[in-house]
Amino acid sequence: MPASSCYYRCAMFAPQGISLLTMPANAIMLLSHCVVSADVKMHSIPLQDNLAGLQGGAVSVAIAARIHGLNCTFEGNRAFYAATNTTGCGGALSVDNSANVTLSNTTLFNNAAGSGGAICAAVNSWANITNGVRLVANQAQTSGGAVYLQDSALVSLSHGVLVAGNSAGADGGGISALANSTLELGPGVQITKNNAVFNGGGVCTSGTSRLVINSPPGNSTAVRVSGNLAGNGGGFGLLSEDFPWESVKATASHNTAQFGADYYIPVQHLQVADGATLRDVISRLDGPGQAFTIHATGPSGTPSAITVLASFQGEPIGSLKADDTTGLVTFKVPVRKPPGQYNLTFTPGVGGTNVTVLINVPSCPKGDVTASTGDACISCVAGSYSMNPQNNTCDKCPDNALCPGNWSVLPLEGFWSSSPSSVQIHRWESLGCQIYV
C-alpha cells in the first residue's frame, strides 16, 4: 500500500489554483471536479511504487482539472486491482473526463498497467508531453506500453520526448491510440526500441483514431520511429484510416516485424495489378506456370504487407507475402486442366476482399499435341511437327526438310513445298525454261 495519499477536490480551492512544490514520497494524488481556472503545479516530486485499483497508479486527474508536472519522476507505479484480478489504465498517470495535463522534463520509468503502462488519457482529456519527457521501460498487459489514449482524448508529444524500451502484450509497444482519439507527434520525438506482440511496435492506431505528424522530415528535429519490434508493423501499426502516409514513410526506419517492418496497413482490397480478370492460359504438361501479380492495398491505395492465399477451383495452391513497400506479390500458377473455364481466387490472410481471375483454357494450338490424359498440351520439339493438336504424339520430320518444332516443315536447299504446312517435299528440277530480260 502507498505510504500516504491526498485527494483534492478543486472546487474547494481559490480560482487561481494551488501550487504543490513539495509532496511526500510514495504519495497518490487524485484531482477532480475542478473549476476551469484551477491549476495544480507539481515540481521536482518523486512518485514511486504506488498502486491504484482502476486508473492512475500515482496520479489521477479528472473532471476539468489541470495539472502541470515539471522535473518529476514517476517510477514503479501500477494500476491493478488485485481483488477482482482486473487491470487498470495508466500505471503512473491517468487523465480523464475533460481534464488536462502538461508534463515537462519528467521521467516515467518502469510503471505498469493493463493499458497505458505509464499514461492513460480518455474522454475529451488532453495530455501535453513535451520538453524532454522520458517514457522508458513501462509495460502494458494489453495495449499502449507507455501511452494509451481513447474516447476523443488528445495526446501531443513534442520537443525532445523519448519513448524507449516500453512493451505491450497486444498493440502499441510505445503508444496505442483508438476510439476517436488524436495522437500528435511533433519535432524532436524519438520512439525507439519498443515492442508489441501484435500490431505497432512503436505506435498503433486503430478504430477511428487519428495520427498527426507535425515535423518536417530530413532534419535534426524530425520525428524518428526506429528500432521497434512487432508481429505486424514494427514502426507503425496503422489499423485506423486517418494517417499522414507520406510522413509515416519518412519517419519510420530500421524497424522489425513479420509483416510490414516499418509500417503495417490492413488490407482493404486485392486487385490484379494489370487489371485483367479474364486470362487465356494454355495448359502445359511441364510449364513454369503463369505469372499473376496481385496488389494489396489499404486506405487510399496505400500498400498493405499481408499474406495472400491462392486457390484454384477451391483447392489451395499456396500463399505468399506481399512486399512491404509496394503491396505487390507475384504468383506462378501452374495450370493443368482440360479445355474449359476455371476460377483462380486470391484471398487476403486477414480482412479485405477476394479477387477472382477467370481462367479460360483453350484447346491445344497447332504445333502442339494433347497429352494422353487430355489435360495438357505438349509442344513438338525440333525434328518433329504436328498439324493436328488432337493427336497424342508429334510426327517425325519428313526427309529433305527442316522442322524447327511446333508445326513448321521447311524444305532444305534444293527442295521445295507448296507451303510451310505441307509435308510434301519436292526436288527442284530444270524444265528447260529460258528467261529473257
Tab-separated table of C-alpha atoms in Angstrom:
chain	number	residue	atom	x	y	z
A	1	MET	CA	0.000	0.000	0.000
A	2	PRO	CA	1.183	3.570	-0.600
A	3	ALA	CA	2.707	5.434	2.293
A	4	SER	CA	0.278	8.344	2.004
A	5	SER	CA	-2.360	9.790	-0.276
A	6	CYS	CA	-4.011	13.125	-0.999
A	7	TYR	CA	-7.416	13.778	-2.517
A	8	TYR	CA	-8.028	17.241	-3.913
A	9	ARG	CA	-11.485	18.362	-4.982
A	10	CYS	CA	-10.644	21.526	-6.850
A	11	ALA	CA	-13.863	23.385	-6.162
A	12	MET	CA	-12.517	23.889	-2.666
A	13	PHE	CA	-9.616	25.962	-3.921
A	14	ALA	CA	-9.417	29.563	-4.942
A	15	PRO	CA	-9.746	30.172	-8.704
A	16	GLN	CA	-6.055	30.946	-9.015
A	17	GLY	CA	-5.327	27.310	-8.180
A	18	ILE	CA	-2.805	25.654	-5.935
A	19	SER	CA	0.929	25.190	-6.311
A	20	LEU	CA	2.420	21.979	-4.921
A	21	LEU	CA	6.152	22.431	-4.605
A	22	THR	CA	6.612	19.514	-2.236
A	23	MET	CA	4.764	16.272	-1.631
A	24	PRO	CA	5.634	13.226	0.421
A	25	ALA	CA	7.398	10.464	-1.448
A	26	ASN	CA	5.175	7.491	-2.315
A	27	ALA	CA	2.079	9.695	-2.429
A	28	ILE	CA	-1.021	9.253	-4.552
A	29	MET	CA	-2.825	12.377	-5.726
A	30	LEU	CA	-6.335	12.368	-7.105
A	31	LEU	CA	-7.649	15.553	-8.670
A	32	SER	CA	-11.255	16.036	-9.799
A	33	HIS	CA	-14.224	18.420	-10.137
A	34	CYS	CA	-12.001	21.431	-10.843
A	35	VAL	CA	-13.252	24.816	-11.982
A	36	VAL	CA	-11.784	25.933	-15.303
A	37	SER	CA	-9.181	28.214	-13.749
A	38	ALA	CA	-7.919	25.684	-11.215
A	39	ASP	CA	-4.267	24.927	-11.785
A	40	VAL	CA	-2.134	22.499	-9.777
A	41	LYS	CA	1.630	22.548	-10.226
A	42	MET	CA	3.982	19.713	-9.301
A	43	HIS	CA	7.688	20.465	-9.191
A	44	SER	CA	10.547	18.014	-8.538
A	45	ILE	CA	8.304	15.406	-6.935
A	46	PRO	CA	9.220	11.687	-6.838
A	47	LEU	CA	6.193	9.394	-7.118
A	48	GLN	CA	7.342	5.826	-6.596
A	49	ASP	CA	5.919	2.348	-6.019
A	50	ASN	CA	2.264	3.371	-5.764
A	51	LEU	CA	-0.705	1.138	-6.552
A	52	ALA	CA	-4.199	2.140	-7.702
A	53	GLY	CA	-7.083	-0.156	-8.461
A	54	LEU	CA	-8.531	1.229	-11.679
A	55	GLN	CA	-6.529	4.116	-13.100
A	56	GLY	CA	-3.602	6.362	-12.344
A	57	GLY	CA	-1.225	4.354	-10.171
A	58	ALA	CA	0.315	7.566	-8.788
A	59	VAL	CA	-1.843	10.459	-10.056
A	60	SER	CA	-5.403	10.540	-11.393
A	61	VAL	CA	-6.715	13.763	-12.930
A	62	ALA	CA	-10.367	14.087	-13.940
A	63	ILE	CA	-13.387	16.332	-14.499
A	64	ALA	CA	-11.870	19.599	-15.760
A	65	ALA	CA	-8.787	19.523	-13.516
A	66	ARG	CA	-5.444	20.859	-14.749
A	67	ILE	CA	-2.029	19.753	-13.625
A	68	HIS	CA	1.492	20.808	-14.625
A	69	GLY	CA	4.375	18.482	-13.837
A	70	LEU	CA	7.981	19.706	-14.051
A	71	ASN	CA	11.124	17.743	-13.166
A	72	CYS	CA	9.071	14.953	-11.610
A	73	THR	CA	9.788	11.236	-11.500
A	74	PHE	CA	7.146	8.506	-11.782
A	75	GLU	CA	8.749	5.142	-11.089
A	76	GLY	CA	7.463	1.673	-10.281
A	77	ASN	CA	3.791	2.673	-10.057
A	78	ARG	CA	0.989	0.297	-11.028
A	79	ALA	CA	-2.706	0.339	-11.852
A	80	PHE	CA	-4.054	-3.047	-10.873
A	81	TYR	CA	-6.973	-4.190	-8.738
A	82	ALA	CA	-5.987	-7.497	-7.167
A	83	ALA	CA	-9.351	-8.214	-5.514
A	84	THR	CA	-11.067	-8.780	-8.865
A	85	ASN	CA	-7.921	-9.518	-10.876
A	86	THR	CA	-8.647	-6.598	-13.189
A	87	THR	CA	-6.083	-4.306	-14.726
A	88	GLY	CA	-6.332	-0.557	-14.738
A	89	CYS	CA	-5.282	2.175	-17.126
A	90	GLY	CA	-2.299	4.448	-16.614
A	91	GLY	CA	0.286	2.853	-14.360
A	92	ALA	CA	1.699	6.261	-13.400
A	93	LEU	CA	-0.853	8.846	-14.528
A	94	SER	CA	-4.468	8.928	-15.670
A	95	VAL	CA	-6.131	11.974	-17.246
A	96	ASP	CA	-9.845	11.642	-17.874
A	97	ASN	CA	-13.145	13.449	-18.455
A	98	SER	CA	-12.080	16.844	-19.890
A	99	ALA	CA	-9.050	17.195	-17.606
A	100	ASN	CA	-5.646	18.188	-18.968
A	101	VAL	CA	-2.035	17.534	-18.035
A	102	THR	CA	1.242	19.084	-19.115
A	103	LEU	CA	4.493	17.253	-18.381
A	104	SER	CA	7.940	18.789	-18.915
A	105	ASN	CA	11.389	17.368	-18.220
A	106	THR	CA	9.781	14.469	-16.364
A	107	THR	CA	10.723	10.790	-16.273
A	108	LEU	CA	8.185	7.963	-16.272
A	109	PHE	CA	10.112	4.747	-15.717
A	110	ASN	CA	9.114	1.126	-15.079
A	111	ASN	CA	5.425	1.747	-14.476
A	112	ALA	CA	2.814	-0.890	-15.377
A	113	ALA	CA	-0.898	-1.257	-16.041
A	114	GLY	CA	-3.375	-3.235	-18.083
A	115	SER	CA	-3.277	-0.497	-20.725
A	116	GLY	CA	-1.142	2.615	-20.781
A	117	GLY	CA	1.844	1.402	-18.804
A	118	ALA	CA	2.722	4.992	-17.902
A	119	ILE	CA	-0.109	7.284	-19.096
A	120	CYS	CA	-3.794	6.790	-19.848
A	121	ALA	CA	-5.867	9.566	-21.476
A	122	ALA	CA	-9.620	9.293	-22.095
A	123	VAL	CA	-12.935	11.137	-22.576
A	124	ASN	CA	-12.058	14.534	-24.090
A	125	SER	CA	-8.923	14.911	-21.997
A	126	TRP	CA	-5.645	16.410	-23.188
A	127	ALA	CA	-2.079	15.419	-22.327
A	128	ASN	CA	0.742	17.665	-23.482
A	129	ILE	CA	4.028	15.768	-23.151
A	130	THR	CA	6.942	17.990	-24.035
A	131	ASN	CA	10.411	19.367	-23.350
A	132	GLY	CA	12.494	16.287	-22.691
A	133	VAL	CA	9.963	13.953	-21.103
A	134	ARG	CA	11.277	10.377	-20.980
A	135	LEU	CA	8.895	7.415	-21.096
A	136	VAL	CA	11.161	4.414	-20.583
A	137	ALA	CA	10.682	0.703	-19.762
A	138	ASN	CA	6.978	0.869	-18.978
A	139	GLN	CA	4.718	-2.152	-19.557
A	140	ALA	CA	1.101	-2.744	-20.528
A	141	GLN	CA	-0.540	-6.139	-20.347
A	142	THR	CA	-2.664	-5.270	-23.384
A	143	SER	CA	-2.048	-2.030	-25.320
A	144	GLY	CA	0.000	1.132	-25.009
A	145	GLY	CA	3.267	0.165	-23.346
A	146	ALA	CA	3.924	3.809	-22.465
A	147	VAL	CA	0.801	5.743	-23.535
A	148	TYR	CA	-2.804	4.725	-24.176
A	149	LEU	CA	-5.457	7.131	-25.450
A	150	GLN	CA	-9.121	6.689	-26.330
A	151	ASP	CA	-12.587	8.309	-26.344
A	152	SER	CA	-11.768	11.652	-28.017
A	153	ALA	CA	-8.618	12.237	-25.964
A	154	LEU	CA	-5.768	14.269	-27.451
A	155	VAL	CA	-2.156	13.404	-26.651
A	156	SER	CA	0.621	15.586	-28.016
A	157	LEU	CA	4.333	14.706	-27.851
A	158	SER	CA	6.964	17.218	-28.924
A	159	HIS	CA	10.391	18.789	-28.323
A	160	GLY	CA	12.754	16.062	-27.305
A	161	VAL	CA	10.332	13.481	-25.913
A	162	LEU	CA	11.816	9.975	-25.758
A	163	VAL	CA	9.622	6.851	-25.838
A	164	ALA	CA	12.000	3.918	-25.441
A	165	GLY	CA	12.104	0.322	-24.257
A	166	ASN	CA	8.392	0.021	-23.495
A	167	SER	CA	6.347	-3.110	-24.179
A	168	ALA	CA	2.743	-4.174	-24.749
A	169	GLY	CA	1.146	-7.600	-24.697
A	170	ALA	CA	-1.072	-6.685	-27.654
A	171	ASP	CA	-0.797	-3.417	-29.635
A	172	GLY	CA	1.301	-0.271	-29.439
A	173	GLY	CA	4.545	-1.113	-27.699
A	174	GLY	CA	5.195	2.608	-27.318
A	175	ILE	CA	1.803	4.255	-27.899
A	176	SER	CA	-1.697	2.958	-28.652
A	177	ALA	CA	-4.467	5.265	-29.914
A	178	LEU	CA	-8.069	4.219	-30.526
A	179	ALA	CA	-11.739	5.224	-30.283
A	180	ASN	CA	-11.772	8.648	-31.945
A	181	SER	CA	-8.651	9.874	-30.159
A	182	THR	CA	-5.914	12.028	-31.723
A	183	LEU	CA	-2.180	11.434	-31.402
A	184	GLU	CA	0.147	14.283	-32.403
A	185	LEU	CA	3.871	13.724	-32.880
A	186	GLY	CA	5.877	16.932	-33.044
A	187	PRO	CA	9.501	17.979	-33.517
A	188	GLY	CA	12.223	16.028	-31.767
A	189	VAL	CA	10.163	12.995	-30.751
A	190	GLN	CA	12.022	9.683	-30.742
A	191	ILE	CA	10.169	6.382	-30.477
A	192	THR	CA	12.664	3.551	-30.317
A	193	LYS	CA	13.260	0.002	-29.070
A	194	ASN	CA	9.662	-0.597	-28.041
A	195	ASN	CA	7.885	-3.863	-28.749
A	196	ALA	CA	4.358	-5.198	-29.136
A	197	VAL	CA	3.190	-8.757	-29.594
A	198	PHE	CA	0.694	-7.917	-32.333
A	199	ASN	CA	0.485	-4.502	-34.030
A	200	GLY	CA	2.683	-1.410	-33.929
A	201	GLY	CA	5.936	-1.879	-32.066
A	202	GLY	CA	6.334	1.883	-31.894
A	203	VAL	CA	2.832	3.245	-32.491
A	204	CYS	CA	-0.533	1.595	-33.112
A	205	THR	CA	-3.618	3.494	-34.273
A	206	SER	CA	-6.964	1.748	-34.541
A	207	GLY	CA	-10.684	2.355	-34.829
A	208	THR	CA	-11.467	5.980	-35.671
A	209	SER	CA	-8.301	7.389	-34.134
A	210	ARG	CA	-6.229	9.996	-35.962
A	211	LEU	CA	-2.462	10.309	-36.311
A	212	VAL	CA	-0.865	13.713	-36.943
A	213	ILE	CA	2.868	14.206	-37.576
A	214	ASN	CA	3.902	17.859	-37.271
A	215	SER	CA	7.556	17.577	-38.088
A	216	PRO	CA	9.406	18.231	-41.352
A	217	PRO	CA	11.316	15.110	-42.434
A	218	GLY	CA	15.014	15.093	-43.166
A	219	ASN	CA	16.326	17.415	-40.459
A	220	SER	CA	17.606	17.128	-36.917
A	221	THR	CA	14.187	17.766	-35.357
A	222	ALA	CA	12.299	15.179	-37.425
A	223	VAL	CA	10.207	12.564	-35.675
A	224	ARG	CA	12.087	9.258	-35.642
A	225	VAL	CA	10.464	5.864	-35.215
A	226	SER	CA	13.182	3.221	-35.374
A	227	GLY	CA	14.426	0.000	-33.820
A	228	ASN	CA	10.945	-1.132	-32.732
A	229	LEU	CA	9.582	-4.677	-32.961
A	230	ALA	CA	6.116	-6.189	-33.508
A	231	GLY	CA	4.302	-9.003	-35.232
A	232	ASN	CA	2.741	-6.517	-37.668
A	233	GLY	CA	4.238	-3.092	-38.279
A	234	GLY	CA	7.466	-2.797	-36.332
A	235	GLY	CA	7.297	1.003	-36.508
A	236	PHE	CA	3.621	1.774	-37.090
A	237	GLY	CA	0.567	-0.473	-36.929
A	238	LEU	CA	-1.939	1.656	-38.853
A	239	LEU	CA	-5.259	-0.060	-38.174
A	240	SER	CA	-7.164	3.227	-38.499
A	241	GLU	CA	-7.716	5.130	-41.766
A	242	ASP	CA	-6.656	8.666	-40.814
A	243	PHE	CA	-2.874	8.975	-41.006
A	244	PRO	CA	-0.357	11.069	-42.998
A	245	TRP	CA	1.025	8.432	-45.334
A	246	GLU	CA	3.993	10.363	-46.718
A	247	SER	CA	5.062	11.457	-43.219
A	248	VAL	CA	4.809	7.899	-41.927
A	249	LYS	CA	7.126	6.669	-44.699
A	250	ALA	CA	9.617	9.465	-43.995
A	251	THR	CA	9.531	8.891	-40.227
A	252	ALA	CA	9.897	5.110	-39.858
A	253	SER	CA	13.123	3.202	-40.490
A	254	HIS	CA	15.054	0.136	-39.301
A	255	ASN	CA	12.116	-1.450	-37.514
A	256	THR	CA	11.395	-5.195	-37.482
A	257	ALA	CA	8.196	-7.204	-37.966
A	258	GLN	CA	6.923	-10.356	-39.560
A	259	PHE	CA	4.637	-8.233	-41.732
A	260	GLY	CA	5.492	-4.629	-42.564
A	261	ALA	CA	8.847	-3.861	-40.976
A	262	ASP	CA	8.307	-0.083	-40.782
A	263	TYR	CA	4.527	0.087	-41.172
A	264	TYR	CA	1.619	-2.305	-41.400
A	265	ILE	CA	-1.680	-1.378	-43.011
A	266	PRO	CA	-4.535	-3.922	-43.012
A	267	VAL	CA	-5.697	-4.805	-46.490
A	268	GLN	CA	-8.992	-3.441	-47.785
A	269	HIS	CA	-8.710	-4.545	-51.395
A	270	LEU	CA	-6.934	-7.056	-53.574
A	271	GLN	CA	-6.728	-6.422	-57.288
A	272	VAL	CA	-4.904	-7.894	-60.247
A	273	ALA	CA	-2.059	-5.494	-60.990
A	274	ASP	CA	-2.728	-5.347	-64.739
A	275	GLY	CA	-6.493	-5.201	-64.236
A	276	ALA	CA	-7.147	-8.365	-66.258
A	277	THR	CA	-9.682	-10.644	-64.580
A	278	LEU	CA	-10.061	-12.879	-67.649
A	279	ARG	CA	-6.992	-14.716	-68.869
A	280	ASP	CA	-6.416	-17.267	-71.628
A	281	VAL	CA	-3.968	-19.866	-70.356
A	282	ILE	CA	-2.750	-22.891	-72.294
A	283	SER	CA	-2.469	-25.941	-70.086
A	284	ARG	CA	1.120	-27.200	-70.295
A	285	LEU	CA	2.470	-30.541	-69.175
A	286	ASP	CA	5.612	-29.174	-67.500
A	287	GLY	CA	5.276	-25.441	-67.867
A	288	PRO	CA	6.820	-22.900	-65.460
A	289	GLY	CA	3.388	-21.577	-64.522
A	290	GLN	CA	1.558	-18.393	-65.399
A	291	ALA	CA	2.526	-15.206	-63.530
A	292	PHE	CA	-0.247	-13.335	-61.717
A	293	THR	CA	0.711	-10.145	-59.843
A	294	ILE	CA	-1.681	-9.045	-57.101
A	295	HIS	CA	-1.773	-5.609	-55.476
A	296	ALA	CA	-2.834	-5.478	-51.812
A	297	THR	CA	-3.968	-2.013	-50.690
A	298	GLY	CA	-5.347	-0.310	-47.612
A	299	PRO	CA	-6.956	3.147	-47.218
A	300	SER	CA	-6.483	5.479	-50.217
A	301	GLY	CA	-4.459	2.877	-52.075
A	302	THR	CA	-1.668	2.623	-49.502
A	303	PRO	CA	0.285	-0.660	-49.773
A	304	SER	CA	-0.534	-3.479	-47.398
A	305	ALA	CA	2.139	-6.035	-46.459
A	306	ILE	CA	-0.044	-9.073	-45.876
A	307	THR	CA	-0.132	-12.739	-46.722
A	308	VAL	CA	-2.146	-13.526	-49.859
A	309	LEU	CA	-3.549	-17.018	-50.350
A	310	ALA	CA	-4.249	-18.508	-53.795
A	311	SER	CA	-6.729	-21.256	-54.648
A	312	PHE	CA	-7.664	-22.876	-57.960
A	313	GLN	CA	-11.237	-24.147	-58.182
A	314	GLY	CA	-11.396	-24.000	-54.382
A	315	GLU	CA	-8.229	-26.034	-53.849
A	316	PRO	CA	-5.385	-24.162	-52.041
A	317	ILE	CA	-2.246	-23.858	-54.159
A	318	GLY	CA	-0.051	-21.647	-51.968
A	319	SER	CA	0.444	-18.388	-50.099
A	320	LEU	CA	2.952	-15.551	-50.386
A	321	LYS	CA	3.668	-12.322	-48.513
A	322	ALA	CA	3.139	-9.004	-50.279
A	323	ASP	CA	6.088	-6.623	-50.478
A	324	ASP	CA	6.327	-4.247	-47.510
A	325	THR	CA	6.717	-1.082	-49.573
A	326	THR	CA	4.638	-1.802	-52.700
A	327	GLY	CA	1.969	-4.268	-51.579
A	328	LEU	CA	2.710	-6.377	-54.681
A	329	VAL	CA	3.011	-10.155	-54.760
A	330	THR	CA	3.520	-12.407	-57.795
A	331	PHE	CA	2.311	-15.994	-58.013
A	332	LYS	CA	3.490	-18.504	-60.607
A	333	VAL	CA	0.437	-20.701	-61.088
A	334	PRO	CA	0.747	-23.997	-62.980
A	335	VAL	CA	-2.446	-24.662	-64.939
A	336	ARG	CA	-3.132	-28.338	-65.738
A	337	LYS	CA	-6.734	-28.685	-66.828
A	338	PRO	CA	-8.748	-29.846	-69.859
A	339	PRO	CA	-10.253	-27.097	-72.052
A	340	GLY	CA	-12.832	-25.068	-70.103
A	341	GLN	CA	-13.179	-22.139	-67.683
A	342	TYR	CA	-11.864	-22.149	-64.130
A	343	ASN	CA	-11.687	-19.781	-61.122
A	344	LEU	CA	-8.361	-18.665	-59.677
A	345	THR	CA	-9.063	-16.853	-56.383
A	346	PHE	CA	-6.720	-14.697	-54.302
A	347	THR	CA	-7.654	-14.118	-50.662
A	348	PRO	CA	-6.049	-11.809	-48.054
A	349	GLY	CA	-4.816	-13.611	-44.970
A	350	VAL	CA	-6.793	-11.217	-42.733
A	351	GLY	CA	-9.672	-8.925	-43.703
A	352	GLY	CA	-10.187	-7.352	-47.093
A	353	THR	CA	-11.955	-8.715	-50.155
A	354	ASN	CA	-11.107	-11.546	-52.527
A	355	VAL	CA	-10.304	-11.139	-56.196
A	356	THR	CA	-11.053	-13.876	-58.743
A	357	VAL	CA	-9.482	-14.320	-62.162
A	358	LEU	CA	-11.460	-16.333	-64.706
A	359	ILE	CA	-9.050	-18.698	-66.440
A	360	ASN	CA	-10.028	-19.809	-69.936
A	361	VAL	CA	-8.148	-22.950	-71.002
A	362	PRO	CA	-8.435	-23.322	-74.793
A	363	SER	CA	-7.849	-26.429	-76.877
A	364	CYS	CA	-4.245	-27.139	-77.774
A	365	PRO	CA	-2.955	-24.923	-80.600
A	366	LYS	CA	-1.497	-26.074	-83.918
A	367	GLY	CA	2.036	-27.281	-83.350
A	368	ASP	CA	1.108	-28.969	-80.073
A	369	VAL	CA	-0.332	-32.356	-79.296
A	370	THR	CA	-2.681	-33.301	-76.488
A	371	ALA	CA	-1.323	-35.364	-73.601
A	372	SER	CA	-2.894	-38.787	-73.281
A	373	THR	CA	-4.513	-37.608	-70.033
A	374	GLY	CA	-6.383	-34.946	-72.004
A	375	ASP	CA	-5.480	-32.118	-69.611
A	376	ALA	CA	-2.303	-30.642	-71.064
A	377	CYS	CA	-0.658	-29.578	-74.302
A	378	ILE	CA	2.805	-30.734	-75.386
A	379	SER	CA	4.828	-28.651	-77.830
A	380	CYS	CA	6.615	-30.541	-80.567
A	381	VAL	CA	10.402	-30.180	-80.342
A	382	ALA	CA	12.908	-29.686	-83.144
A	383	GLY	CA	12.898	-32.622	-85.529
A	384	SER	CA	9.161	-33.149	-85.171
A	385	TYR	CA	5.917	-31.379	-86.015
A	386	SER	CA	2.172	-31.538	-85.517
A	387	MET	CA	-0.563	-30.369	-87.834
A	388	ASN	CA	-3.301	-31.914	-85.676
A	389	PRO	CA	-3.333	-30.878	-81.999
A	390	GLN	CA	-5.789	-33.664	-81.215
A	391	ASN	CA	-3.024	-36.203	-81.759
A	392	ASN	CA	-1.191	-37.566	-78.733
A	393	THR	CA	2.262	-37.704	-80.353
A	394	CYS	CA	4.247	-35.463	-82.665
A	395	ASP	CA	5.123	-36.578	-86.210
A	396	LYS	CA	8.666	-37.172	-87.334
A	397	CYS	CA	10.100	-34.555	-89.672
A	398	PRO	CA	9.986	-35.797	-93.326
A	399	ASP	CA	13.149	-36.348	-95.345
A	400	ASN	CA	14.771	-33.361	-97.042
A	401	ALA	CA	13.096	-30.923	-94.640
A	402	LEU	CA	13.885	-28.957	-91.500
A	403	CYS	CA	11.388	-28.988	-88.623
A	404	PRO	CA	12.253	-26.343	-86.008
A	405	GLY	CA	9.436	-27.548	-83.745
A	406	ASN	CA	5.750	-26.742	-83.458
A	407	TRP	CA	4.075	-27.113	-86.891
A	408	SER	CA	6.518	-25.735	-89.483
A	409	VAL	CA	8.068	-28.029	-92.138
A	410	LEU	CA	10.750	-26.185	-94.143
A	411	PRO	CA	12.357	-27.704	-97.274
A	412	LEU	CA	16.134	-27.964	-97.353
A	413	GLU	CA	18.167	-26.222	-100.057
A	414	GLY	CA	17.349	-27.719	-103.467
A	415	PHE	CA	13.861	-28.739	-102.385
A	416	TRP	CA	10.502	-27.012	-102.222
A	417	SER	CA	6.949	-27.356	-100.905
A	418	SER	CA	3.725	-25.541	-101.558
A	419	SER	CA	3.550	-24.061	-98.031
A	420	PRO	CA	5.181	-24.373	-94.580
A	421	SER	CA	2.244	-26.534	-93.528
A	422	SER	CA	2.730	-29.018	-96.363
A	423	VAL	CA	4.697	-32.190	-95.761
A	424	GLN	CA	5.078	-32.884	-99.486
A	425	ILE	CA	8.740	-32.067	-100.210
A	426	HIS	CA	9.885	-31.869	-103.860
A	427	ARG	CA	13.307	-31.629	-105.511
A	428	TRP	CA	13.928	-28.679	-107.808
A	429	GLU	CA	14.306	-29.848	-111.404
A	430	SER	CA	15.241	-27.836	-114.550
A	431	LEU	CA	12.345	-27.648	-117.000
A	432	GLY	CA	14.436	-26.159	-119.811
A	433	CYS	CA	12.770	-22.771	-119.500
A	434	GLN	CA	14.544	-19.677	-120.777
A	435	ILE	CA	14.071	-16.309	-119.152
A	436	TYR	CA	14.506	-13.119	-121.177
A	437	VAL	CA	15.186	-9.768	-119.632
